[in-house]
PDB file of C-alpha atoms in Angstrom:
ATOM      1  CA  MET A   1       0.113   0.083   0.041  1.00  0.00           C
ATOM      2  CA  ALA A   2       1.136   3.262  -0.507  1.00  0.00           C
ATOM      3  CA  LEU A   3      -0.225   6.340   1.431  1.00  0.00           C
ATOM      4  CA  LEU A   4       0.109   9.704  -0.467  1.00  0.00           C
ATOM      5  CA  HIS A   5      -0.101  13.088   0.944  1.00  0.00           C
ATOM      6  CA  ARG A   6      -1.829  16.160  -0.296  1.00  0.00           C
ATOM      7  CA  ALA A   7       1.205  18.051  -0.481  1.00  0.00           C
ATOM      8  CA  THR A   8       2.905  20.545  -2.168  1.00  0.00           C
ATOM      9  CA  MET A   9       6.888  19.883  -3.371  1.00  0.00           C
ATOM     10  CA  HIS A  10       9.367  22.573  -4.372  1.00  0.00           C
ATOM     11  CA  PRO A  11      10.691  22.218  -6.961  1.00  0.00           C
ATOM     12  CA  THR A  12       8.064  19.688  -8.233  1.00  0.00           C
ATOM     13  CA  LYS A  13       9.190  16.360  -9.321  1.00  0.00           C
ATOM     14  CA  PHE A  14       8.248  17.463 -12.942  1.00  0.00           C
ATOM     15  CA  ALA A  15      10.720  20.910 -12.682  1.00  0.00           C
ATOM     16  CA  LEU A  16      13.060  18.480 -11.728  1.00  0.00           C
ATOM     17  CA  LEU A  17      12.607  15.755 -14.423  1.00  0.00           C
ATOM     18  CA  ALA A  18      12.781  18.518 -17.203  1.00  0.00           C
ATOM     19  CA  ALA A  19      16.445  19.487 -16.117  1.00  0.00           C
ATOM     20  CA  TRP A  20      17.570  16.009 -15.481  1.00  0.00           C
ATOM     21  CA  LEU A  21      16.272  14.001 -18.533  1.00  0.00           C
ATOM     22  CA  PRO A  22      17.696  16.025 -21.311  1.00  0.00           C
ATOM     23  CA  GLY A  23      21.568  14.481 -20.095  1.00  0.00           C
ATOM     24  CA  ARG A  24      20.187  11.004 -20.070  1.00  0.00           C
ATOM     25  CA  PRO A  25      21.870   9.257 -23.057  1.00  0.00           C
ATOM     26  CA  TRP A  26      18.558   7.424 -23.520  1.00  0.00           C
ATOM     27  CA  TYR A  27      16.264  10.681 -23.984  1.00  0.00           C
ATOM     28  CA  GLN A  28      14.464  11.864 -27.098  1.00  0.00           C
ATOM     29  CA  GLY A  29      12.733  15.097 -26.917  1.00  0.00           C
ATOM     30  CA  PRO A  30      13.575  18.870 -26.733  1.00  0.00           C
ATOM     31  CA  ALA A  31      15.949  20.175 -24.439  1.00  0.00           C
ATOM     32  CA  ASP A  32      13.616  22.703 -23.283  1.00  0.00           C
ATOM     33  CA  GLY A  33       9.848  20.882 -23.579  1.00  0.00           C
ATOM     34  CA  ASP A  34       7.748  20.834 -20.555  1.00  0.00           C
ATOM     35  CA  VAL A  35       7.128  17.347 -19.146  1.00  0.00           C
ATOM     36  CA  GLU A  36       3.842  15.609 -18.596  1.00  0.00           C
ATOM     37  CA  ARG A  37       2.896  12.599 -17.066  1.00  0.00           C
ATOM     38  CA  VAL A  38       0.968  10.177 -19.149  1.00  0.00           C
ATOM     39  CA  ALA A  39       0.699   7.359 -16.501  1.00  0.00           C
ATOM     40  CA  ALA A  40       2.142   6.020 -13.386  1.00  0.00           C
ATOM     41  CA  TYR A  41       2.659   2.947 -11.223  1.00  0.00           C
ATOM     42  CA  ARG A  42       3.963   2.739  -7.956  1.00  0.00           C
ATOM     43  CA  PHE A  43       5.571  -0.465  -5.658  1.00  0.00           C
ATOM     44  CA  ASP A  44       5.592  -1.080  -1.904  1.00  0.00           C
ATOM     45  CA  ASP A  45       8.839  -0.653   0.026  1.00  0.00           C
ATOM     46  CA  PRO A  46       8.317  -3.403   2.596  1.00  0.00           C
ATOM     47  CA  ALA A  47      10.157  -1.350   4.980  1.00  0.00           C
ATOM     48  CA  GLY A  48       7.781   1.487   4.211  1.00  0.00           C
ATOM     49  CA  ALA A  49      10.858   3.860   4.040  1.00  0.00           C
ATOM     50  CA  VAL A  50      11.445   4.697   0.385  1.00  0.00           C
ATOM     51  CA  GLY A  51       8.940   5.830  -2.158  1.00  0.00           C
ATOM     52  CA  VAL A  52       9.264   4.034  -5.192  1.00  0.00           C
ATOM     53  CA  GLU A  53       7.236   5.243  -8.633  1.00  0.00           C
ATOM     54  CA  THR A  54       7.583   4.593 -11.886  1.00  0.00           C
ATOM     55  CA  LEU A  55       6.570   7.892 -14.052  1.00  0.00           C
ATOM     56  CA  LEU A  56       5.576   7.439 -17.769  1.00  0.00           C
ATOM     57  CA  LEU A  57       6.552  10.921 -19.142  1.00  0.00           C
ATOM     58  CA  ARG A  58       6.574  12.940 -22.466  1.00  0.00           C
ATOM     59  CA  ALA A  59       8.044  16.047 -23.090  1.00  0.00           C
ATOM     60  CA  GLY A  60       6.665  17.946 -26.209  1.00  0.00           C
ATOM     61  CA  ASP A  61       5.950  16.029 -29.194  1.00  0.00           C
ATOM     62  CA  GLY A  62       8.697  13.370 -28.270  1.00  0.00           C
ATOM     63  CA  PRO A  63       8.158   9.734 -27.261  1.00  0.00           C
ATOM     64  CA  ILE A  64       6.849   8.215 -24.115  1.00  0.00           C
ATOM     65  CA  HIS A  65       9.675   8.005 -21.624  1.00  0.00           C
ATOM     66  CA  GLN A  66       9.459   5.323 -18.692  1.00  0.00           C
ATOM     67  CA  VAL A  67      11.482   6.979 -15.693  1.00  0.00           C
ATOM     68  CA  PRO A  68      11.271   4.838 -12.250  1.00  0.00           C
ATOM     69  CA  LEU A  69      12.275   7.219  -9.357  1.00  0.00           C
ATOM     70  CA  THR A  70      12.849   6.610  -5.585  1.00  0.00           C
ATOM     71  CA  TYR A  71      11.968   9.123  -2.873  1.00  0.00           C
ATOM     72  CA  ARG A  72      14.799   9.049   0.384  1.00  0.00           C
ATOM     73  CA  ASP A  73      14.622  11.138   3.393  1.00  0.00           C
ATOM     74  CA  ALA A  74      18.315  10.683   3.469  1.00  0.00           C
ATOM     75  CA  PRO A  75      20.993  10.639   1.046  1.00  0.00           C
ATOM     76  CA  LEU A  76      21.473   7.147  -0.619  1.00  0.00           C
ATOM     77  CA  ASP A  77      25.038   5.760   0.015  1.00  0.00           C
ATOM     78  CA  GLY A  78      26.736   5.971  -3.061  1.00  0.00           C
ATOM     79  CA  GLY A  79      24.183   7.513  -5.172  1.00  0.00           C
ATOM     80  CA  ASP A  80      25.175  10.962  -6.204  1.00  0.00           C
ATOM     81  CA  ASP A  81      25.524   9.847  -9.815  1.00  0.00           C
ATOM     82  CA  TRP A  82      21.834   9.075  -9.977  1.00  0.00           C
ATOM     83  CA  LEU A  83      20.668  11.809  -8.163  1.00  0.00           C
ATOM     84  CA  VAL A  84      18.210  13.632  -9.907  1.00  0.00           C
ATOM     85  CA  GLY A  85      17.749  16.404  -7.288  1.00  0.00           C
ATOM     86  CA  THR A  86      16.399  17.403  -3.721  1.00  0.00           C
ATOM     87  CA  THR A  87      12.896  18.865  -3.067  1.00  0.00           C
ATOM     88  CA  GLU A  88      10.819  20.180   0.089  1.00  0.00           C
ATOM     89  CA  HIS A  89       7.536  18.236   0.782  1.00  0.00           C
ATOM     90  CA  SER A  90       5.201  20.113   2.646  1.00  0.00           C
ATOM     91  CA  VAL A  91       4.616  17.065   4.955  1.00  0.00           C
ATOM     92  CA  LEU A  92       7.449  14.822   4.825  1.00  0.00           C
ATOM     93  CA  GLY A  93      10.289  17.603   4.815  1.00  0.00           C
ATOM     94  CA  ARG A  94      13.331  17.400   2.357  1.00  0.00           C
ATOM     95  CA  ARG A  95      13.351  14.422  -0.187  1.00  0.00           C
ATOM     96  CA  TRP A  96      16.231  13.135  -2.375  1.00  0.00           C
ATOM     97  CA  VAL A  97      15.055  11.967  -5.678  1.00  0.00           C
ATOM     98  CA  TYR A  98      16.959   9.144  -7.353  1.00  0.00           C
ATOM     99  CA  ASP A  99      16.882   7.677 -10.532  1.00  0.00           C
ATOM    100  CA  ALA A 100      15.832   4.351  -8.820  1.00  0.00           C
ATOM    101  CA  CYS A 101      17.326   1.821 -11.339  1.00  0.00           C
ATOM    102  CA  ALA A 102      20.513   2.272  -8.765  1.00  0.00           C
ATOM    103  CA  ASP A 103      18.522   2.141  -5.960  1.00  0.00           C
ATOM    104  CA  PRO A 104      18.201  -1.513  -4.188  1.00  0.00           C
ATOM    105  CA  VAL A 105      14.875  -0.823  -3.242  1.00  0.00           C
ATOM    106  CA  TYR A 106      13.759  -0.350  -6.777  1.00  0.00           C
ATOM    107  CA  ALA A 107      15.610  -3.749  -7.479  1.00  0.00           C
ATOM    108  CA  ALA A 108      13.992  -5.793  -5.176  1.00  0.00           C
ATOM    109  CA  THR A 109      10.726  -4.330  -5.812  1.00  0.00           C
ATOM    110  CA  LEU A 110      10.925  -4.688  -9.597  1.00  0.00           C
ATOM    111  CA  ALA A 111      12.454  -8.253  -9.446  1.00  0.00           C
ATOM    112  CA  ALA A 112       9.305  -9.269  -7.206  1.00  0.00           C
ATOM    113  CA  ALA A 113       6.666  -7.460  -9.957  1.00  0.00           C
ATOM    114  CA  VAL A 114       8.460  -9.216 -12.968  1.00  0.00           C
ATOM    115  CA  LEU A 115       9.132 -12.840 -11.424  1.00  0.00           C
ATOM    116  CA  ALA A 116       6.600 -13.248  -8.932  1.00  0.00           C
ATOM    117  CA  ASP A 117       3.769 -10.843 -10.741  1.00  0.00           C
ATOM    118  CA  ALA A 118       3.656  -8.933  -7.441  1.00  0.00           C
ATOM    119  CA  GLY A 119       1.469  -6.214  -8.786  1.00  0.00           C
ATOM    120  CA  GLN A 120       1.586  -2.561  -8.084  1.00  0.00           C
ATOM    121  CA  ALA A 121       0.940  -0.835  -4.711  1.00  0.00           C
ATOM    122  CA  GLU A 122      -2.800  -0.014  -3.873  1.00  0.00           C
ATOM    123  CA  GLU A 123      -2.295   4.123  -3.725  1.00  0.00           C
ATOM    124  CA  TYR A 124      -4.335   5.747  -0.803  1.00  0.00           C
ATOM    125  CA  PHE A 125      -4.628   9.421   0.506  1.00  0.00           C
ATOM    126  CA  GLU A 126      -5.513  10.455   3.683  1.00  0.00           C
ATOM    127  CA  VAL A 127      -8.358  12.803   4.453  1.00  0.00           C
ATOM    128  CA  ASP A 128      -9.818  13.786   7.724  1.00  0.00           C
ATOM    129  CA  GLY A 129      -8.328  10.994   9.373  1.00  0.00           C
ATOM    130  CA  ARG A 130      -9.598   8.336   7.073  1.00  0.00           C
ATOM    131  CA  ARG A 131      -8.382   6.712   3.614  1.00  0.00           C
ATOM    132  CA  GLU A 132      -9.662   7.247   0.170  1.00  0.00           C
ATOM    133  CA  HIS A 133      -8.793   4.790  -2.537  1.00  0.00           C
ATOM    134  CA  ARG A 134      -7.087   6.548  -5.714  1.00  0.00           C
ATOM    135  CA  GLU A 135      -7.716   4.560  -8.744  1.00  0.00           C
ATOM    136  CA  PRO A 136      -4.466   3.412 -11.033  1.00  0.00           C
ATOM    137  CA  THR A 137      -3.867   5.244 -14.244  1.00  0.00           C
ATOM    138  CA  MET A 138      -2.280   2.010 -15.789  1.00  0.00           C
ATOM    139  CA  ALA A 139      -2.369  -2.016 -15.147  1.00  0.00           C
ATOM    140  CA  ILE A 140       0.967  -4.141 -14.879  1.00  0.00           C
ATOM    141  CA  ALA A 141       1.245  -7.490 -15.108  1.00  0.00           C
ATOM    142  CA  GLY A 142       4.661  -9.808 -14.862  1.00  0.00           C
ATOM    143  CA  SER A 143       5.300 -12.981 -16.524  1.00  0.00           C
ATOM    144  CA  GLY A 144       6.128 -14.904 -13.382  1.00  0.00           C
ATOM    145  CA  THR A 145       4.441 -17.394 -11.703  1.00  0.00           C
ATOM    146  CA  ARG A 146       2.036 -15.091  -9.072  1.00  0.00           C
ATOM    147  CA  GLY A 147       3.695 -15.681  -5.493  1.00  0.00           C
ATOM    148  CA  ALA A 148       6.790 -17.756  -6.578  1.00  0.00           C
ATOM    149  CA  ASP A 149      10.053 -17.136  -4.451  1.00  0.00           C
ATOM    150  CA  VAL A 150      12.387 -14.232  -5.536  1.00  0.00           C
ATOM    151  CA  PRO A 151      16.042 -14.257  -4.723  1.00  0.00           C
ATOM    152  CA  PRO A 152      17.067 -11.622  -1.866  1.00  0.00           C
ATOM    153  CA  VAL A 153      18.317  -8.890  -4.633  1.00  0.00           C
ATOM    154  CA  GLY A 154      21.061  -6.759  -2.238  1.00  0.00           C
ATOM    155  CA  ALA A 155      23.260  -4.157  -3.339  1.00  0.00           C
ATOM    156  CA  VAL A 156      23.260  -2.809  -7.202  1.00  0.00           C
ATOM    157  CA  ARG A 157      26.226  -3.720  -8.524  1.00  0.00           C
ATOM    158  CA  ARG A 158      26.157  -1.943 -11.728  1.00  0.00           C
ATOM    159  CA  VAL A 159      23.887   0.089 -13.760  1.00  0.00           C
ATOM    160  CA  VAL A 160      24.309   0.197 -17.671  1.00  0.00           C
ATOM    161  CA  GLU A 161      22.239   3.191 -19.228  1.00  0.00           C
ATOM    162  CA  ASP A 162      20.923   2.680 -22.640  1.00  0.00           C
ATOM    163  CA  ASP A 163      17.576   2.376 -24.068  1.00  0.00           C
ATOM    164  CA  LEU A 164      17.518  -0.708 -22.135  1.00  0.00           C
ATOM    165  CA  THR A 165      18.771   0.138 -18.861  1.00  0.00           C
ATOM    166  CA  LEU A 166      20.533  -3.033 -17.438  1.00  0.00           C
ATOM    167  CA  ILE A 167      20.620  -3.167 -13.878  1.00  0.00           C
ATOM    168  CA  VAL A 168      22.899  -6.072 -12.279  1.00  0.00           C
ATOM    169  CA  THR A 169      23.028  -7.484  -8.935  1.00  0.00           C
ATOM    170  CA  ASP A 170      24.172 -10.633  -7.184  1.00  0.00           C
ATOM    171  CA  SER A 171      20.845 -12.930  -7.901  1.00  0.00           C
ATOM    172  CA  VAL A 172      19.256 -11.388 -10.694  1.00  0.00           C
ATOM    173  CA  GLU A 173      19.621  -8.834 -14.047  1.00  0.00           C
ATOM    174  CA  LEU A 174      17.002  -6.472 -14.768  1.00  0.00           C
ATOM    175  CA  ALA A 175      16.452  -4.610 -17.808  1.00  0.00           C
ATOM    176  CA  VAL A 176      14.262  -1.232 -17.988  1.00  0.00           C
ATOM    177  CA  VAL A 177      12.954  -0.420 -21.394  1.00  0.00           C
ATOM    178  CA  ARG A 178      13.267   3.825 -21.251  1.00  0.00           C
ATOM    179  CA  ARG A 179      11.116   4.550 -24.193  1.00  0.00           C
ATOM    180  CA  LEU A 180       8.228   2.907 -24.582  1.00  0.00           C
ATOM    181  CA  ASP A 181       7.969   2.658 -28.623  1.00  0.00           C
ATOM    182  CA  GLY A 182       7.897  -1.318 -28.758  1.00  0.00           C
ATOM    183  CA  GLY A 183      11.347  -1.331 -30.052  1.00  0.00           C
ATOM    184  CA  THR A 184      13.240  -2.703 -27.320  1.00  0.00           C
ATOM    185  CA  ALA A 185      13.307  -6.181 -26.052  1.00  0.00           C
ATOM    186  CA  SER A 186      15.170  -8.545 -24.362  1.00  0.00           C
ATOM    187  CA  ASP A 187      15.277 -12.141 -23.008  1.00  0.00           C
ATOM    188  CA  GLY A 188      13.776 -13.099 -19.374  1.00  0.00           C
ATOM    189  CA  ALA A 189      10.605 -12.931 -17.757  1.00  0.00           C
ATOM    190  CA  VAL A 190       8.877  -9.317 -18.302  1.00  0.00           C
ATOM    191  CA  LEU A 191       6.792  -6.923 -16.873  1.00  0.00           C
ATOM    192  CA  THR A 192       3.934  -5.343 -19.445  1.00  0.00           C
ATOM    193  CA  GLY A 193       1.747  -2.191 -18.791  1.00  0.00           C
ATOM    194  CA  THR A 194      -1.360  -0.721 -20.574  1.00  0.00           C
ATOM    195  CA  TRP A 195      -2.814   2.845 -20.049  1.00  0.00           C
ATOM    196  CA  SER A 196      -5.181   5.334 -21.652  1.00  0.00           C
ATOM    197  CA  GLY A 197      -4.128   5.335 -25.509  1.00  0.00           C
ATOM    198  CA  GLN A 198      -2.389   2.094 -25.048  1.00  0.00           C
ATOM    199  CA  PRO A 199      -5.155  -1.177 -24.681  1.00  0.00           C
ATOM    200  CA  SER A 200      -2.076  -3.481 -26.071  1.00  0.00           C
ATOM    201  CA  PRO A 201       0.335  -4.417 -23.357  1.00  0.00           C
ATOM    202  CA  LEU A 202       4.002  -2.984 -24.147  1.00  0.00           C
ATOM    203  CA  PRO A 203       7.014  -4.333 -22.254  1.00  0.00           C
ATOM    204  CA  LEU A 204       8.325  -2.070 -19.401  1.00  0.00           C
ATOM    205  CA  ALA A 205      11.154  -4.301 -17.946  1.00  0.00           C
ATOM    206  CA  TYR A 206      12.787  -7.894 -17.807  1.00  0.00           C
ATOM    207  CA  ALA A 207      14.300 -10.052 -15.542  1.00  0.00           C
ATOM    208  CA  ARG A 208      15.831 -13.280 -15.150  1.00  0.00           C
ATOM    209  CA  ARG A 209      18.049 -14.716 -12.362  1.00  0.00           C
ATOM    210  CA  ARG A 210      21.705 -15.323 -12.288  1.00  0.00           C
TER     211      ARG A 210
END
């Protein structure tokens, strides 16, 4: 479950991403275009400490990009090269926003989603002491067997940024599709997604045990 806050962020995550995206080797789009959200999904951090959100974004008339982010209340050890930026959250205070591909919490939750069809987090707002469910903006499905055992992921050993971003851990290798144009594929179990305007499932990520 993801418990969300009706809050403000300064700068906003989209302002951070508009400045950060043009420097990525897999990004295709205007260098100064406004970033708009197409859809999004979240994973649960079992420890409840790290926010894990994947955004589907478009800048200008460019393609849809997939950008997984993690939100932390302190810097990620060894994560300086993957920092998107910092922001002040009106409820939670300062948050460090990272490209999630280098974050072990994201790697573990993605592995579970692909290999064990763990699904996305249910999203709720807390309003006047009660929780209101927020409908998801997309659906995801993993090709692995639901509830299957997933090996502990541990540390992220290596990240290779490309159209298919490779995440190497001791137990699994993951690949995140950056541009959702249907032109990038890999081996292994697959996570697919659908959203408004995209009724046919498209690959979002791949995973295989090492």
